[in-house]
Amino acid sequence: MTAPLFLKPVMQEKIWGGNRLETEYGYIIPSSHTGECWAISAHPNGVSQIANGPYEGMGLDALYAEHPELFGFPKERVFPLLTKILDANDWLSVQVHPDDAYAMEHEGELGKTECWYVLSAKEGAEIIYGHKAKTREELKAMIEAGQWEDLLVRVPVKAGDFFDVPSGTLHAIGKGIMILETQQSSDTTYRVYDFDRVDDKGVARDLHFKQSIDVLKIGEVQNTRPETLDLAGFKTTLLVSNRFFSVSKWEVERLVEMKQTSPYLLLSVIDGQGELMVDEHAYSLKKGDHFILPYPVTEWQFSGEMTLIASHPNEEKKG
Ligand code: ZN
């Protein structure tokens, strides 16, 4: 089947969510506390369904298991990536995610290295990105004493910024920010601080000091330095490439012919509109659409004026 696989996203309500997944991206949301759109997901906590073609209605998890030919006969047992759009109407918890070894031992799933492309940010918006403790002992003491203002590194953000967030990085997305997140397919979060919030039943979310102190890295966080290649009417920016995934931004302003250079690609239209041509079939694209170009799709064309985020898994290097 040489056709793209469009996906039907899954919405997740969160204490910090808002309504911009509807007002800005046109999704149907369950409430005005909708925090996450799981756009391309095979994770059991929210599986996206195929929205077109012969596999319409099938979950991405089942498709990946039953049709390895669509994904280039991959080695990974589970679909390794997860693409989300987040609407932080309020601060997310200050949190950290484990690496694969710790997550497999303690949670029975993948670890979580993630990265964020900032879609929009209100005036004065900030994130938490790293901490100031010099040793693990100091980190533990500051967490246990709740010295948040001394511990947390705050960074101002604007639309178009990108942040690499490897496992072990202390982080929080701030109020008024929308991001597109590309991450390993994992749902393990260790919360360090939740701004002393309670839900509408007066219940605070769990904190995980022990696990957090186990997995937090010491030292400054090193962000990537994305570089843009401007090909007159088509710009490509490599945002990050690590052992788990590569993520790029593509800005289309004319007809571009492209070829598959990885087994398959995950794509999200984050602005504008245009068209995708595969095998003489045209598919219209608009902001908020998410699709996979599977292994049999070896070449295609984009046209129109739109910005996409493209990602693919990287084969883990052994040894
Ligand atoms: Zn996170």
PDB file of C-alpha atoms and ligand atoms in Angstrom:
ATOM      1  CA  MET A   1       0.000   0.000   0.000  1.00  0.00           C
ATOM      2  CA  THR A   2       1.767   3.149  -1.178  1.00  0.00           C
ATOM      3  CA  ALA A   3      -0.386   5.659   0.688  1.00  0.00           C
ATOM      4  CA  PRO A   4       0.083   7.840   3.748  1.00  0.00           C
ATOM      5  CA  LEU A   5      -1.498   6.738   7.032  1.00  0.00           C
ATOM      6  CA  PHE A   6      -3.490   9.588   8.557  1.00  0.00           C
ATOM      7  CA  LEU A   7      -4.149   9.337  12.284  1.00  0.00           C
ATOM      8  CA  LYS A   8      -7.043  10.179  14.548  1.00  0.00           C
ATOM      9  CA  PRO A   9      -5.609  11.733  17.728  1.00  0.00           C
ATOM     10  CA  VAL A  10      -6.571  10.899  21.319  1.00  0.00           C
ATOM     11  CA  MET A  11      -7.298  13.789  23.722  1.00  0.00           C
ATOM     12  CA  GLN A  12      -6.191  13.622  27.370  1.00  0.00           C
ATOM     13  CA  GLU A  13      -7.661  15.784  30.144  1.00  0.00           C
ATOM     14  CA  LYS A  14      -5.168  17.271  32.620  1.00  0.00           C
ATOM     15  CA  ILE A  15      -5.375  19.526  35.687  1.00  0.00           C
ATOM     16  CA  TRP A  16      -3.221  22.072  33.777  1.00  0.00           C
ATOM     17  CA  GLY A  17      -4.950  21.786  30.372  1.00  0.00           C
ATOM     18  CA  GLY A  18      -7.041  24.348  28.480  1.00  0.00           C
ATOM     19  CA  ASN A  19      -9.208  24.650  25.350  1.00  0.00           C
ATOM     20  CA  ARG A  20      -6.669  25.686  22.724  1.00  0.00           C
ATOM     21  CA  LEU A  21      -6.460  22.206  21.185  1.00  0.00           C
ATOM     22  CA  GLU A  22      -9.969  23.087  19.953  1.00  0.00           C
ATOM     23  CA  THR A  23      -9.635  26.829  19.330  1.00  0.00           C
ATOM     24  CA  GLU A  24      -6.190  26.684  17.682  1.00  0.00           C
ATOM     25  CA  TYR A  25      -6.081  23.193  16.158  1.00  0.00           C
ATOM     26  CA  GLY A  26      -9.749  22.338  15.574  1.00  0.00           C
ATOM     27  CA  TYR A  27      -9.834  19.072  17.533  1.00  0.00           C
ATOM     28  CA  ILE A  28     -12.930  17.909  19.384  1.00  0.00           C
ATOM     29  CA  ILE A  29     -12.007  18.106  23.079  1.00  0.00           C
ATOM     30  CA  PRO A  30     -13.737  16.518  26.084  1.00  0.00           C
ATOM     31  CA  SER A  31     -13.482  19.586  28.370  1.00  0.00           C
ATOM     32  CA  SER A  32     -11.770  22.951  28.831  1.00  0.00           C
ATOM     33  CA  HIS A  33      -9.073  21.085  30.812  1.00  0.00           C
ATOM     34  CA  THR A  34      -7.698  19.230  27.814  1.00  0.00           C
ATOM     35  CA  GLY A  35      -3.930  19.153  28.093  1.00  0.00           C
ATOM     36  CA  GLU A  36      -2.619  16.673  25.553  1.00  0.00           C
ATOM     37  CA  CYS A  37      -3.390  15.545  22.039  1.00  0.00           C
ATOM     38  CA  TRP A  38      -1.709  12.173  21.477  1.00  0.00           C
ATOM     39  CA  ALA A  39      -1.401  12.627  17.746  1.00  0.00           C
ATOM     40  CA  ILE A  40       0.761   9.694  16.649  1.00  0.00           C
ATOM     41  CA  SER A  41       0.637   7.093  19.395  1.00  0.00           C
ATOM     42  CA  ALA A  42       0.729   3.336  19.834  1.00  0.00           C
ATOM     43  CA  HIS A  43       1.086   3.613  23.630  1.00  0.00           C
ATOM     44  CA  PRO A  44      -1.551   1.586  25.527  1.00  0.00           C
ATOM     45  CA  ASN A  45      -2.632   4.694  27.486  1.00  0.00           C
ATOM     46  CA  GLY A  46      -3.912   6.310  24.267  1.00  0.00           C
ATOM     47  CA  VAL A  47      -3.680   4.600  20.884  1.00  0.00           C
ATOM     48  CA  SER A  48      -4.358   6.673  17.757  1.00  0.00           C
ATOM     49  CA  GLN A  49      -6.422   5.054  15.032  1.00  0.00           C
ATOM     50  CA  ILE A  50      -5.785   5.008  11.311  1.00  0.00           C
ATOM     51  CA  ALA A  51      -8.217   7.455   9.675  1.00  0.00           C
ATOM     52  CA  ASN A  52      -8.032   6.478   5.979  1.00  0.00           C
ATOM     53  CA  GLY A  53      -7.516   3.649   3.509  1.00  0.00           C
ATOM     54  CA  PRO A  54      -7.713  -0.128   3.981  1.00  0.00           C
ATOM     55  CA  TYR A  55      -6.594   0.029   7.644  1.00  0.00           C
ATOM     56  CA  GLU A  56      -9.149   2.696   8.678  1.00  0.00           C
ATOM     57  CA  GLY A  57     -10.246   2.195  12.296  1.00  0.00           C
ATOM     58  CA  MET A  58      -7.258   0.026  13.217  1.00  0.00           C
ATOM     59  CA  GLY A  59      -5.078   1.065  16.162  1.00  0.00           C
ATOM     60  CA  LEU A  60      -1.494   2.056  15.350  1.00  0.00           C
ATOM     61  CA  ASP A  61      -0.306  -0.585  17.879  1.00  0.00           C
ATOM     62  CA  ALA A  62      -2.089  -3.414  16.049  1.00  0.00           C
ATOM     63  CA  LEU A  63      -1.046  -2.117  12.625  1.00  0.00           C
ATOM     64  CA  TYR A  64       2.599  -2.004  13.732  1.00  0.00           C
ATOM     65  CA  ALA A  65       2.406  -5.562  15.135  1.00  0.00           C
ATOM     66  CA  GLU A  66       0.538  -7.092  12.192  1.00  0.00           C
ATOM     67  CA  HIS A  67       2.075  -5.201   9.260  1.00  0.00           C
ATOM     68  CA  PRO A  68       5.827  -4.888   9.820  1.00  0.00           C
ATOM     69  CA  GLU A  69       6.233  -4.400   6.043  1.00  0.00           C
ATOM     70  CA  LEU A  70       4.722  -0.903   6.467  1.00  0.00           C
ATOM     71  CA  PHE A  71       7.509   0.034   8.901  1.00  0.00           C
ATOM     72  CA  GLY A  72      10.487  -1.556   7.133  1.00  0.00           C
ATOM     73  CA  PHE A  73      10.455  -4.765   9.241  1.00  0.00           C
ATOM     74  CA  PRO A  74      11.648  -2.952  12.379  1.00  0.00           C
ATOM     75  CA  LYS A  75      13.650  -4.483  15.225  1.00  0.00           C
ATOM     76  CA  GLU A  76      11.772  -2.553  17.919  1.00  0.00           C
ATOM     77  CA  ARG A  77       8.966  -4.674  19.380  1.00  0.00           C
ATOM     78  CA  VAL A  78       6.727  -1.662  20.106  1.00  0.00           C
ATOM     79  CA  PHE A  79       6.229   1.445  17.982  1.00  0.00           C
ATOM     80  CA  PRO A  80       9.032   3.515  19.513  1.00  0.00           C
ATOM     81  CA  LEU A  81       7.853   7.130  19.210  1.00  0.00           C
ATOM     82  CA  LEU A  82       4.981   9.271  20.403  1.00  0.00           C
ATOM     83  CA  THR A  83       4.033  12.691  18.988  1.00  0.00           C
ATOM     84  CA  LYS A  84       1.897  14.979  21.148  1.00  0.00           C
ATOM     85  CA  ILE A  85       0.618  18.549  21.139  1.00  0.00           C
ATOM     86  CA  LEU A  86       0.348  20.032  24.625  1.00  0.00           C
ATOM     87  CA  ASP A  87      -1.723  23.016  25.781  1.00  0.00           C
ATOM     88  CA  ALA A  88      -0.272  24.248  29.083  1.00  0.00           C
ATOM     89  CA  ASN A  89      -2.995  26.562  30.346  1.00  0.00           C
ATOM     90  CA  ASP A  90      -1.160  26.306  33.677  1.00  0.00           C
ATOM     91  CA  TRP A  91       2.247  24.956  34.773  1.00  0.00           C
ATOM     92  CA  LEU A  92       2.849  21.240  34.353  1.00  0.00           C
ATOM     93  CA  SER A  93       4.476  19.561  37.346  1.00  0.00           C
ATOM     94  CA  VAL A  94       8.249  19.853  37.762  1.00  0.00           C
ATOM     95  CA  GLN A  95       9.260  16.378  36.654  1.00  0.00           C
ATOM     96  CA  VAL A  96      11.869  13.988  35.357  1.00  0.00           C
ATOM     97  CA  HIS A  97      11.740  10.796  33.285  1.00  0.00           C
ATOM     98  CA  PRO A  98      13.927   7.690  33.660  1.00  0.00           C
ATOM     99  CA  ASP A  99      16.195   6.196  31.001  1.00  0.00           C
ATOM    100  CA  ASP A 100      15.442   2.823  29.378  1.00  0.00           C
ATOM    101  CA  ALA A 101      17.348   0.726  31.951  1.00  0.00           C
ATOM    102  CA  TYR A 102      15.667   2.297  35.020  1.00  0.00           C
ATOM    103  CA  ALA A 103      12.209   2.384  33.383  1.00  0.00           C
ATOM    104  CA  MET A 104      12.421  -1.245  32.257  1.00  0.00           C
ATOM    105  CA  GLU A 105      13.466  -2.387  35.738  1.00  0.00           C
ATOM    106  CA  HIS A 106      10.927  -0.317  37.705  1.00  0.00           C
ATOM    107  CA  GLU A 107       8.018   0.334  35.323  1.00  0.00           C
ATOM    108  CA  GLY A 108       8.271  -2.366  32.628  1.00  0.00           C
ATOM    109  CA  GLU A 109       8.324   0.098  29.740  1.00  0.00           C
ATOM    110  CA  LEU A 110      10.652   2.357  27.761  1.00  0.00           C
ATOM    111  CA  GLY A 111      12.372   5.333  29.317  1.00  0.00           C
ATOM    112  CA  LYS A 112      11.576   8.786  28.089  1.00  0.00           C
ATOM    113  CA  THR A 113      13.813  11.138  26.206  1.00  0.00           C
ATOM    114  CA  GLU A 114      11.642  13.924  24.821  1.00  0.00           C
ATOM    115  CA  CYS A 115      11.964  17.208  22.957  1.00  0.00           C
ATOM    116  CA  TRP A 116       9.779  20.250  22.477  1.00  0.00           C
ATOM    117  CA  TYR A 117       9.100  22.539  19.562  1.00  0.00           C
ATOM    118  CA  VAL A 118       7.351  25.658  20.930  1.00  0.00           C
ATOM    119  CA  LEU A 119       4.216  26.306  18.832  1.00  0.00           C
ATOM    120  CA  SER A 120       3.118  29.390  20.747  1.00  0.00           C
ATOM    121  CA  ALA A 121       3.947  31.167  23.986  1.00  0.00           C
ATOM    122  CA  LYS A 122       2.236  34.032  25.762  1.00  0.00           C
ATOM    123  CA  GLU A 123       4.220  37.140  26.717  1.00  0.00           C
ATOM    124  CA  GLY A 124       6.531  36.327  29.639  1.00  0.00           C
ATOM    125  CA  ALA A 125       6.106  32.543  29.347  1.00  0.00           C
ATOM    126  CA  GLU A 126       8.832  30.402  30.925  1.00  0.00           C
ATOM    127  CA  ILE A 127       9.850  26.785  31.276  1.00  0.00           C
ATOM    128  CA  ILE A 128      11.917  24.988  33.900  1.00  0.00           C
ATOM    129  CA  TYR A 129      14.955  23.410  32.236  1.00  0.00           C
ATOM    130  CA  GLY A 130      17.517  21.900  34.589  1.00  0.00           C
ATOM    131  CA  HIS A 131      18.538  22.560  38.191  1.00  0.00           C
ATOM    132  CA  LYS A 132      21.351  24.290  40.070  1.00  0.00           C
ATOM    133  CA  ALA A 133      22.433  21.550  42.506  1.00  0.00           C
ATOM    134  CA  LYS A 134      26.142  20.698  42.193  1.00  0.00           C
ATOM    135  CA  THR A 135      26.018  17.215  43.751  1.00  0.00           C
ATOM    136  CA  ARG A 136      23.404  14.506  44.336  1.00  0.00           C
ATOM    137  CA  GLU A 137      23.560  15.196  48.100  1.00  0.00           C
ATOM    138  CA  GLU A 138      22.804  18.875  47.511  1.00  0.00           C
ATOM    139  CA  LEU A 139      20.003  17.942  45.095  1.00  0.00           C
ATOM    140  CA  LYS A 140      18.435  15.599  47.648  1.00  0.00           C
ATOM    141  CA  ALA A 141      18.704  18.193  50.437  1.00  0.00           C
ATOM    142  CA  MET A 142      17.157  20.965  48.325  1.00  0.00           C
ATOM    143  CA  ILE A 143      14.277  18.751  47.128  1.00  0.00           C
ATOM    144  CA  GLU A 144      13.543  17.526  50.662  1.00  0.00           C
ATOM    145  CA  ALA A 145      13.621  21.113  51.990  1.00  0.00           C
ATOM    146  CA  GLY A 146      11.445  22.371  49.089  1.00  0.00           C
ATOM    147  CA  GLN A 147      13.966  25.063  48.089  1.00  0.00           C
ATOM    148  CA  TRP A 148      12.371  25.403  44.646  1.00  0.00           C
ATOM    149  CA  GLU A 149      13.353  28.993  43.868  1.00  0.00           C
ATOM    150  CA  ASP A 150      17.041  28.203  44.547  1.00  0.00           C
ATOM    151  CA  LEU A 151      16.977  24.854  42.774  1.00  0.00           C
ATOM    152  CA  LEU A 152      15.054  25.372  39.515  1.00  0.00           C
ATOM    153  CA  VAL A 153      16.477  26.957  36.350  1.00  0.00           C
ATOM    154  CA  ARG A 154      13.853  29.106  34.589  1.00  0.00           C
ATOM    155  CA  VAL A 155      14.214  29.913  30.879  1.00  0.00           C
ATOM    156  CA  PRO A 156      12.021  32.394  28.915  1.00  0.00           C
ATOM    157  CA  VAL A 157      10.511  30.945  25.712  1.00  0.00           C
ATOM    158  CA  LYS A 158       8.929  32.144  22.477  1.00  0.00           C
ATOM    159  CA  ALA A 159       7.284  30.472  19.474  1.00  0.00           C
ATOM    160  CA  GLY A 160       9.815  28.614  17.318  1.00  0.00           C
ATOM    161  CA  ASP A 161      12.167  27.738  20.187  1.00  0.00           C
ATOM    162  CA  PHE A 162      13.301  24.137  20.536  1.00  0.00           C
ATOM    163  CA  PHE A 163      14.374  22.222  23.658  1.00  0.00           C
ATOM    164  CA  ASP A 164      16.089  18.845  23.832  1.00  0.00           C
ATOM    165  CA  VAL A 165      15.006  17.067  27.035  1.00  0.00           C
ATOM    166  CA  PRO A 166      16.998  13.850  27.557  1.00  0.00           C
ATOM    167  CA  SER A 167      15.907  11.391  30.266  1.00  0.00           C
ATOM    168  CA  GLY A 168      17.229  12.568  33.640  1.00  0.00           C
ATOM    169  CA  THR A 169      16.571  16.283  32.912  1.00  0.00           C
ATOM    170  CA  LEU A 170      14.487  18.229  35.432  1.00  0.00           C
ATOM    171  CA  HIS A 171      11.792  20.104  33.481  1.00  0.00           C
ATOM    172  CA  ALA A 172       8.378  21.741  33.436  1.00  0.00           C
ATOM    173  CA  ILE A 173       6.386  23.412  30.682  1.00  0.00           C
ATOM    174  CA  GLY A 174       5.075  26.781  31.843  1.00  0.00           C
ATOM    175  CA  LYS A 175       1.696  28.487  31.735  1.00  0.00           C
ATOM    176  CA  GLY A 176       0.622  29.858  28.351  1.00  0.00           C
ATOM    177  CA  ILE A 177       2.780  27.586  26.189  1.00  0.00           C
ATOM    178  CA  MET A 178       1.768  25.146  23.450  1.00  0.00           C
ATOM    179  CA  ILE A 179       4.353  22.662  22.244  1.00  0.00           C
ATOM    180  CA  LEU A 180       4.725  19.806  19.842  1.00  0.00           C
ATOM    181  CA  GLU A 181       6.510  17.038  21.691  1.00  0.00           C
ATOM    182  CA  THR A 182       8.378  14.140  20.104  1.00  0.00           C
ATOM    183  CA  GLN A 183       9.287  11.473  22.646  1.00  0.00           C
ATOM    184  CA  GLN A 184       9.961   7.820  23.211  1.00  0.00           C
ATOM    185  CA  SER A 185       6.716   5.885  23.578  1.00  0.00           C
ATOM    186  CA  SER A 186       6.553   5.973  27.380  1.00  0.00           C
ATOM    187  CA  ASP A 187       4.188   7.351  29.998  1.00  0.00           C
ATOM    188  CA  THR A 188       6.435   7.240  33.073  1.00  0.00           C
ATOM    189  CA  THR A 189       6.756  10.571  34.891  1.00  0.00           C
ATOM    190  CA  TYR A 190       8.359  11.190  38.279  1.00  0.00           C
ATOM    191  CA  ARG A 191       6.948  14.366  39.818  1.00  0.00           C
ATOM    192  CA  VAL A 192       9.255  16.433  41.995  1.00  0.00           C
ATOM    193  CA  TYR A 193       7.026  19.439  42.690  1.00  0.00           C
ATOM    194  CA  ASP A 194       3.420  20.216  41.705  1.00  0.00           C
ATOM    195  CA  PHE A 195       3.082  23.822  42.940  1.00  0.00           C
ATOM    196  CA  ASP A 196       1.059  22.515  45.928  1.00  0.00           C
ATOM    197  CA  ARG A 197      -1.988  22.077  43.689  1.00  0.00           C
ATOM    198  CA  VAL A 198      -5.058  19.936  44.377  1.00  0.00           C
ATOM    199  CA  ASP A 199      -7.747  18.730  41.936  1.00  0.00           C
ATOM    200  CA  ASP A 200     -11.473  19.580  42.201  1.00  0.00           C
ATOM    201  CA  LYS A 201     -11.840  16.850  44.852  1.00  0.00           C
ATOM    202  CA  GLY A 202      -9.057  18.406  46.943  1.00  0.00           C
ATOM    203  CA  VAL A 203      -6.563  15.644  46.106  1.00  0.00           C
ATOM    204  CA  ALA A 204      -2.907  16.398  45.314  1.00  0.00           C
ATOM    205  CA  ARG A 205      -1.135  14.366  42.626  1.00  0.00           C
ATOM    206  CA  ASP A 206       1.543  11.921  43.811  1.00  0.00           C
ATOM    207  CA  LEU A 207       5.157  13.060  44.135  1.00  0.00           C
ATOM    208  CA  HIS A 208       8.101  10.693  43.546  1.00  0.00           C
ATOM    209  CA  PHE A 209      11.144  12.008  45.449  1.00  0.00           C
ATOM    210  CA  LYS A 210      13.025   8.725  45.654  1.00  0.00           C
ATOM    211  CA  GLN A 211      12.758   7.833  41.969  1.00  0.00           C
ATOM    212  CA  SER A 212      13.479  11.452  40.982  1.00  0.00           C
ATOM    213  CA  ILE A 213      16.660  11.615  43.055  1.00  0.00           C
ATOM    214  CA  ASP A 214      17.692   8.241  41.554  1.00  0.00           C
ATOM    215  CA  VAL A 215      17.331   9.337  37.940  1.00  0.00           C
ATOM    216  CA  LEU A 216      18.100  13.106  37.896  1.00  0.00           C
ATOM    217  CA  LYS A 217      21.347  14.048  36.190  1.00  0.00           C
ATOM    218  CA  ILE A 218      23.754  16.492  37.823  1.00  0.00           C
ATOM    219  CA  GLY A 219      25.187  19.318  35.705  1.00  0.00           C
ATOM    220  CA  GLU A 220      23.941  21.913  33.249  1.00  0.00           C
ATOM    221  CA  VAL A 221      21.531  20.866  30.474  1.00  0.00           C
ATOM    222  CA  GLN A 222      23.003  21.188  26.975  1.00  0.00           C
ATOM    223  CA  ASN A 223      20.427  22.161  24.379  1.00  0.00           C
ATOM    224  CA  THR A 224      20.975  21.447  20.677  1.00  0.00           C
ATOM    225  CA  ARG A 225      21.834  24.208  18.181  1.00  0.00           C
ATOM    226  CA  PRO A 226      19.469  23.707  15.247  1.00  0.00           C
ATOM    227  CA  GLU A 227      20.775  24.731  11.822  1.00  0.00           C
ATOM    228  CA  THR A 228      18.650  25.648   8.828  1.00  0.00           C
ATOM    229  CA  LEU A 229      19.371  24.717   5.231  1.00  0.00           C
ATOM    230  CA  ASP A 230      17.584  27.206   2.937  1.00  0.00           C
ATOM    231  CA  LEU A 231      16.835  25.665  -0.470  1.00  0.00           C
ATOM    232  CA  ALA A 232      14.917  28.647  -1.960  1.00  0.00           C
ATOM    233  CA  GLY A 233      11.290  27.929  -1.116  1.00  0.00           C
ATOM    234  CA  PHE A 234      12.024  24.957   1.119  1.00  0.00           C
ATOM    235  CA  LYS A 235      13.795  25.257   4.455  1.00  0.00           C
ATOM    236  CA  THR A 236      14.854  22.267   6.505  1.00  0.00           C
ATOM    237  CA  THR A 237      16.062  22.583  10.098  1.00  0.00           C
ATOM    238  CA  LEU A 238      17.490  19.607  11.974  1.00  0.00           C
ATOM    239  CA  LEU A 239      16.257  20.206  15.537  1.00  0.00           C
ATOM    240  CA  VAL A 240      17.776  17.143  17.204  1.00  0.00           C
ATOM    241  CA  SER A 241      19.270  13.789  16.341  1.00  0.00           C
ATOM    242  CA  ASN A 242      20.025  11.397  19.193  1.00  0.00           C
ATOM    243  CA  ARG A 243      20.155   7.622  19.670  1.00  0.00           C
ATOM    244  CA  PHE A 244      16.336   7.438  19.811  1.00  0.00           C
ATOM    245  CA  PHE A 245      15.059   9.833  17.138  1.00  0.00           C
ATOM    246  CA  SER A 246      15.744  12.645  14.694  1.00  0.00           C
ATOM    247  CA  VAL A 247      13.355  15.597  14.482  1.00  0.00           C
ATOM    248  CA  SER A 248      13.310  18.246  11.743  1.00  0.00           C
ATOM    249  CA  LYS A 249      11.228  21.283  10.839  1.00  0.00           C
ATOM    250  CA  TRP A 250      10.261  21.599   7.168  1.00  0.00           C
ATOM    251  CA  GLU A 251       8.988  24.918   5.798  1.00  0.00           C
ATOM    252  CA  VAL A 252       7.321  24.393   2.406  1.00  0.00           C
ATOM    253  CA  GLU A 253       6.741  27.410   0.122  1.00  0.00           C
ATOM    254  CA  ARG A 254       6.774  25.732  -3.298  1.00  0.00           C
ATOM    255  CA  LEU A 255       6.533  22.287  -4.886  1.00  0.00           C
ATOM    256  CA  VAL A 256       9.166  20.018  -3.351  1.00  0.00           C
ATOM    257  CA  GLU A 257      10.036  16.472  -4.333  1.00  0.00           C
ATOM    258  CA  MET A 258      11.194  14.277  -1.494  1.00  0.00           C
ATOM    259  CA  LYS A 259      12.528  10.765  -1.007  1.00  0.00           C
ATOM    260  CA  GLN A 260      12.300   8.454   2.007  1.00  0.00           C
ATOM    261  CA  THR A 261      15.701   8.164   3.702  1.00  0.00           C
ATOM    262  CA  SER A 262      14.520   6.338   6.850  1.00  0.00           C
ATOM    263  CA  PRO A 263      12.226   3.292   7.092  1.00  0.00           C
ATOM    264  CA  TYR A 264       9.207   5.525   7.824  1.00  0.00           C
ATOM    265  CA  LEU A 265       8.414   9.102   8.836  1.00  0.00           C
ATOM    266  CA  LEU A 266       6.053  10.704  11.354  1.00  0.00           C
ATOM    267  CA  LEU A 267       4.693  14.068  10.187  1.00  0.00           C
ATOM    268  CA  SER A 268       2.643  16.827  11.788  1.00  0.00           C
ATOM    269  CA  VAL A 269       1.402  19.964  10.028  1.00  0.00           C
ATOM    270  CA  ILE A 270       1.831  22.778  12.554  1.00  0.00           C
ATOM    271  CA  ASP A 271       0.993  25.770  10.352  1.00  0.00           C
ATOM    272  CA  GLY A 272      -0.549  26.632   6.991  1.00  0.00           C
ATOM    273  CA  GLN A 273      -1.969  24.281   4.391  1.00  0.00           C
ATOM    274  CA  GLY A 274      -0.974  22.453   1.282  1.00  0.00           C
ATOM    275  CA  GLU A 275      -1.008  19.174  -0.539  1.00  0.00           C
ATOM    276  CA  LEU A 276       0.772  15.847  -0.393  1.00  0.00           C
ATOM    277  CA  MET A 277       1.091  13.862  -3.639  1.00  0.00           C
ATOM    278  CA  VAL A 278       1.872  10.154  -3.355  1.00  0.00           C
ATOM    279  CA  ASP A 279       1.652   7.818  -6.329  1.00  0.00           C
ATOM    280  CA  GLU A 280      -0.545  10.271  -8.330  1.00  0.00           C
ATOM    281  CA  HIS A 281      -2.993  10.686  -5.428  1.00  0.00           C
ATOM    282  CA  ALA A 282      -3.425  14.105  -3.825  1.00  0.00           C
ATOM    283  CA  TYR A 283      -4.118  14.476  -0.107  1.00  0.00           C
ATOM    284  CA  SER A 284      -4.958  17.916   1.263  1.00  0.00           C
ATOM    285  CA  LEU A 285      -3.083  18.938   4.383  1.00  0.00           C
ATOM    286  CA  LYS A 286      -3.824  21.565   7.023  1.00  0.00           C
ATOM    287  CA  LYS A 287      -2.580  22.654  10.426  1.00  0.00           C
ATOM    288  CA  GLY A 288      -3.356  19.934  12.977  1.00  0.00           C
ATOM    289  CA  ASP A 289      -3.064  16.973  10.555  1.00  0.00           C
ATOM    290  CA  HIS A 290      -0.779  14.085  11.532  1.00  0.00           C
ATOM    291  CA  PHE A 291       0.296  11.209   9.323  1.00  0.00           C
ATOM    292  CA  ILE A 292       2.915   8.525   8.754  1.00  0.00           C
ATOM    293  CA  LEU A 293       4.673   7.966   5.438  1.00  0.00           C
ATOM    294  CA  PRO A 294       5.206   4.194   5.652  1.00  0.00           C
ATOM    295  CA  TYR A 295       8.064   2.166   4.192  1.00  0.00           C
ATOM    296  CA  PRO A 296       6.400   1.508   0.802  1.00  0.00           C
ATOM    297  CA  VAL A 297       6.143   5.286   0.174  1.00  0.00           C
ATOM    298  CA  THR A 298       9.589   5.929  -1.268  1.00  0.00           C
ATOM    299  CA  GLU A 299       8.925   9.353  -2.819  1.00  0.00           C
ATOM    300  CA  TRP A 300       6.335  12.095  -2.622  1.00  0.00           C
ATOM    301  CA  GLN A 301       5.718  15.791  -3.273  1.00  0.00           C
ATOM    302  CA  PHE A 302       4.618  18.609  -1.012  1.00  0.00           C
ATOM    303  CA  SER A 303       3.149  21.871  -2.256  1.00  0.00           C
ATOM    304  CA  GLY A 304       1.426  24.878  -0.713  1.00  0.00           C
ATOM    305  CA  GLU A 305       2.572  26.985   2.202  1.00  0.00           C
ATOM    306  CA  MET A 306       2.972  25.019   5.381  1.00  0.00           C
ATOM    307  CA  THR A 307       5.293  24.074   8.206  1.00  0.00           C
ATOM    308  CA  LEU A 308       5.707  20.458   9.275  1.00  0.00           C
ATOM    309  CA  ILE A 309       7.564  18.657  12.021  1.00  0.00           C
ATOM    310  CA  ALA A 310       9.052  15.399  10.724  1.00  0.00           C
ATOM    311  CA  SER A 311      10.576  12.661  12.880  1.00  0.00           C
ATOM    312  CA  HIS A 312      11.829   9.124  12.596  1.00  0.00           C
ATOM    313  CA  PRO A 313      13.294   6.618  15.044  1.00  0.00           C
ATOM    314  CA  ASN A 314      17.029   6.045  15.074  1.00  0.00           C
ATOM    315  CA  GLU A 315      18.266   2.536  15.447  1.00  0.00           C
ATOM    316  CA  GLU A 316      19.891   2.139  18.819  1.00  0.00           C
ATOM    317  CA  LYS A 317      23.615   1.606  18.563  1.00  0.00           C
ATOM    318  CA  LYS A 318      24.677  -1.406  20.597  1.00  0.00           C
ATOM    319  CA  GLY A 319      27.889  -1.643  22.561  1.00  0.00           C
TER     320      GLY A 319
HETATM  321 ZN    ZN B   1       8.164  15.458  30.594  1.00  0.00          ZN
END
